[in-house]
Amino acid sequence: MARNVGDRFACEKCGAVLVYEKACPCPEKDTHHEICCGEQMKAVVPEPAKK
């Protein structure tokens, strides 16, 4: 799965956050691994904007 500008991943152990500043040029079928503290980081789902 490709990564887009602004995609965020967080480490549940140390709290580090990875943010993609540039879109990933890999084909959609390629897999990615965001690893921190020896574990896959979790995608951070953006909260809906409040009105």
CSV table of N, CA, C and O in Angstrom, one decimal:
chain,number,residue,atom,x,y,z
A,1,MET,N,0.9,-1.2,0.0
A,1,MET,CA,0.0,0.0,0.0
A,1,MET,C,0.9,1.2,0.0
A,1,MET,O,1.8,1.3,0.8
A,2,ALA,N,0.6,2.2,-0.9
A,2,ALA,CA,1.4,3.4,-1.0
A,2,ALA,C,1.2,4.3,0.2
A,2,ALA,O,0.2,4.2,0.9
A,3,ARG,N,2.1,5.1,0.5
A,3,ARG,CA,2.0,6.1,1.6
A,3,ARG,C,1.9,7.5,1.0
A,3,ARG,O,2.6,7.9,0.0
A,4,ASN,N,1.0,8.3,1.5
A,4,ASN,CA,0.7,9.7,1.0
A,4,ASN,C,1.3,10.7,2.0
A,4,ASN,O,1.5,10.5,3.1
A,5,VAL,N,1.4,11.9,1.4
A,5,VAL,CA,1.9,13.0,2.2
A,5,VAL,C,1.0,13.2,3.4
A,5,VAL,O,-0.3,13.2,3.3
A,6,GLY,N,1.5,13.3,4.6
A,6,GLY,CA,0.7,13.5,5.8
A,6,GLY,C,0.3,12.2,6.5
A,6,GLY,O,-0.1,12.3,7.7
A,7,ASP,N,0.6,11.0,5.9
A,7,ASP,CA,0.3,9.8,6.6
A,7,ASP,C,1.1,9.7,7.9
A,7,ASP,O,2.3,10.1,7.8
A,8,ARG,N,0.5,9.3,9.0
A,8,ARG,CA,1.2,9.2,10.3
A,8,ARG,C,1.2,7.9,10.9
A,8,ARG,O,0.2,7.2,10.8
A,9,PHE,N,2.3,7.5,11.5
A,9,PHE,CA,2.4,6.2,12.2
A,9,PHE,C,3.0,6.5,13.6
A,9,PHE,O,4.0,7.2,13.7
A,10,ALA,N,2.5,5.8,14.6
A,10,ALA,CA,3.0,6.0,16.0
A,10,ALA,C,3.5,4.7,16.6
A,10,ALA,O,2.9,3.6,16.3
A,11,CYS,N,4.5,4.8,17.4
A,11,CYS,CA,5.0,3.7,18.1
A,11,CYS,C,4.3,3.6,19.5
A,11,CYS,O,4.2,4.6,20.2
A,12,GLU,N,3.7,2.4,19.7
A,12,GLU,CA,3.0,2.3,21.0
A,12,GLU,C,3.9,2.1,22.2
A,12,GLU,O,3.4,2.3,23.3
A,13,LYS,N,5.2,1.8,22.0
A,13,LYS,CA,6.1,1.7,23.1
A,13,LYS,C,6.7,3.0,23.6
A,13,LYS,O,6.6,3.3,24.8
A,14,CYS,N,7.3,3.7,22.6
A,14,CYS,CA,8.0,5.0,23.0
A,14,CYS,C,7.2,6.2,22.6
A,14,CYS,O,7.6,7.3,23.1
A,15,GLY,N,6.2,6.2,21.8
A,15,GLY,CA,5.4,7.3,21.4
A,15,GLY,C,6.0,8.1,20.2
A,15,GLY,O,5.4,9.1,19.9
A,16,ALA,N,7.1,7.6,19.6
A,16,ALA,CA,7.6,8.3,18.4
A,16,ALA,C,6.5,8.3,17.3
A,16,ALA,O,5.7,7.4,17.2
A,17,VAL,N,6.5,9.4,16.5
A,17,VAL,CA,5.6,9.5,15.4
A,17,VAL,C,6.3,9.7,14.1
A,17,VAL,O,7.2,10.6,14.1
A,18,LEU,N,6.0,9.0,13.1
A,18,LEU,CA,6.6,9.1,11.8
A,18,LEU,C,5.5,9.8,10.9
A,18,LEU,O,4.4,9.3,10.9
A,19,VAL,N,5.9,10.8,10.2
A,19,VAL,CA,5.0,11.5,9.3
A,19,VAL,C,5.6,11.6,7.9
A,19,VAL,O,6.8,12.1,7.8
A,20,TYR,N,4.9,11.1,6.9
A,20,TYR,CA,5.4,11.2,5.5
A,20,TYR,C,5.3,12.6,5.0
A,20,TYR,O,4.2,13.2,4.9
A,21,GLU,N,6.5,13.2,4.7
A,21,GLU,CA,6.5,14.6,4.1
A,21,GLU,C,6.5,14.5,2.6
A,21,GLU,O,6.2,15.6,2.0
A,22,LYS,N,6.8,13.4,2.0
A,22,LYS,CA,6.8,13.2,0.6
A,22,LYS,C,6.1,11.9,0.3
A,22,LYS,O,6.3,10.9,1.0
A,23,ALA,N,5.2,11.9,-0.7
A,23,ALA,CA,4.5,10.6,-1.0
A,23,ALA,C,5.5,9.5,-1.4
A,23,ALA,O,6.5,9.8,-2.1
A,24,CYS,N,5.2,8.3,-1.1
A,24,CYS,CA,6.0,7.2,-1.4
A,24,CYS,C,5.8,6.8,-2.9
A,24,CYS,O,4.6,6.6,-3.3
A,25,PRO,N,6.9,6.6,-3.7
A,25,PRO,CA,6.7,6.3,-5.1
A,25,PRO,C,6.5,4.8,-5.4
A,25,PRO,O,6.4,4.4,-6.5
A,26,CYS,N,6.5,4.0,-4.3
A,26,CYS,CA,6.4,2.5,-4.5
A,26,CYS,C,5.0,2.2,-5.2
A,26,CYS,O,4.0,2.8,-4.9
A,27,PRO,N,5.0,1.1,-6.0
A,27,PRO,CA,3.7,0.6,-6.5
A,27,PRO,C,2.7,0.3,-5.4
A,27,PRO,O,3.1,-0.2,-4.3
A,28,GLU,N,1.5,0.4,-5.7
A,28,GLU,CA,0.4,0.1,-4.7
A,28,GLU,C,0.5,-1.3,-4.1
A,28,GLU,O,0.2,-1.5,-3.0
A,29,LYS,N,1.0,-2.2,-4.9
A,29,LYS,CA,1.0,-3.6,-4.4
A,29,LYS,C,2.2,-3.9,-3.4
A,29,LYS,O,2.1,-4.9,-2.7
A,30,ASP,N,3.1,-3.0,-3.4
A,30,ASP,CA,4.3,-3.2,-2.4
A,30,ASP,C,3.8,-3.0,-1.0
A,30,ASP,O,3.0,-2.2,-0.7
A,31,THR,N,4.4,-3.7,-0.1
A,31,THR,CA,4.1,-3.6,1.3
A,31,THR,C,5.2,-2.7,2.0
A,31,THR,O,6.3,-2.6,1.5
A,32,HIS,N,4.8,-2.0,3.0
A,32,HIS,CA,5.7,-1.1,3.8
A,32,HIS,C,5.8,-1.6,5.2
A,32,HIS,O,4.8,-2.2,5.7
A,33,HIS,N,6.9,-1.3,5.9
A,33,HIS,CA,7.0,-1.7,7.3
A,33,HIS,C,7.6,-0.5,8.0
A,33,HIS,O,8.8,-0.1,7.8
A,34,GLU,N,6.9,0.2,8.8
A,34,GLU,CA,7.3,1.3,9.7
A,34,GLU,C,7.6,0.6,11.0
A,34,GLU,O,6.7,0.3,11.8
A,35,ILE,N,8.9,0.4,11.3
A,35,ILE,CA,9.3,-0.3,12.5
A,35,ILE,C,10.0,0.7,13.5
A,35,ILE,O,10.8,1.5,13.2
A,36,CYS,N,9.6,0.5,14.8
A,36,CYS,CA,10.2,1.3,15.9
A,36,CYS,C,10.1,0.4,17.1
A,36,CYS,O,9.2,-0.3,17.3
A,37,CYS,N,11.2,0.4,17.9
A,37,CYS,CA,11.3,-0.4,19.1
A,37,CYS,C,11.0,-1.9,18.7
A,37,CYS,O,10.5,-2.7,19.5
A,38,GLY,N,11.4,-2.3,17.5
A,38,GLY,CA,11.3,-3.7,17.1
A,38,GLY,C,9.9,-4.1,16.7
A,38,GLY,O,9.6,-5.3,16.4
A,39,GLU,N,8.9,-3.2,16.6
A,39,GLU,CA,7.5,-3.6,16.3
A,39,GLU,C,7.0,-2.6,15.2
A,39,GLU,O,7.4,-1.5,15.1
A,40,GLN,N,6.0,-3.1,14.5
A,40,GLN,CA,5.3,-2.3,13.5
A,40,GLN,C,4.6,-1.2,14.1
A,40,GLN,O,3.9,-1.3,15.1
A,41,MET,N,4.8,0.0,13.6
A,41,MET,CA,4.1,1.2,14.1
A,41,MET,C,2.6,1.2,13.7
A,41,MET,O,2.3,0.6,12.6
A,42,LYS,N,1.8,1.8,14.4
A,42,LYS,CA,0.3,1.8,14.1
A,42,LYS,C,0.0,3.1,13.4
A,42,LYS,O,0.4,4.2,13.7
A,43,ALA,N,-0.9,2.9,12.4
A,43,ALA,CA,-1.4,4.1,11.6
A,43,ALA,C,-2.2,5.0,12.6
A,43,ALA,O,-3.0,4.5,13.3
A,44,VAL,N,-2.0,6.3,12.5
A,44,VAL,CA,-2.7,7.3,13.2
A,44,VAL,C,-3.8,7.8,12.3
A,44,VAL,O,-3.6,8.4,11.3
A,45,VAL,N,-5.1,7.6,12.8
A,45,VAL,CA,-6.2,8.0,12.0
A,45,VAL,C,-6.6,9.4,12.4
A,45,VAL,O,-6.8,9.7,13.6
A,46,PRO,N,-6.6,10.3,11.4
A,46,PRO,CA,-6.9,11.7,11.8
A,46,PRO,C,-8.3,11.9,12.3
A,46,PRO,O,-9.2,11.2,11.9
A,47,GLU,N,-8.5,12.7,13.3
A,47,GLU,CA,-9.8,13.0,13.9
A,47,GLU,C,-10.5,13.9,13.0
A,47,GLU,O,-9.9,14.8,12.3
A,48,PRO,N,-11.8,13.8,12.9
A,48,PRO,CA,-12.6,14.7,12.0
A,48,PRO,C,-12.6,16.1,12.5
A,48,PRO,O,-12.5,16.3,13.7
A,49,ALA,N,-12.6,17.0,11.6
A,49,ALA,CA,-12.5,18.4,12.0
A,49,ALA,C,-13.8,18.8,12.7
A,49,ALA,O,-14.9,18.4,12.4
A,50,LYS,N,-13.6,19.6,13.8
A,50,LYS,CA,-14.8,20.0,14.6
A,50,LYS,C,-15.3,21.3,14.0
A,50,LYS,O,-14.6,22.2,13.5
A,51,LYS,N,-16.6,21.4,14.0
A,51,LYS,CA,-17.3,22.6,13.5
A,51,LYS,C,-17.6,23.6,14.5
A,51,LYS,O,-17.8,23.4,15.7
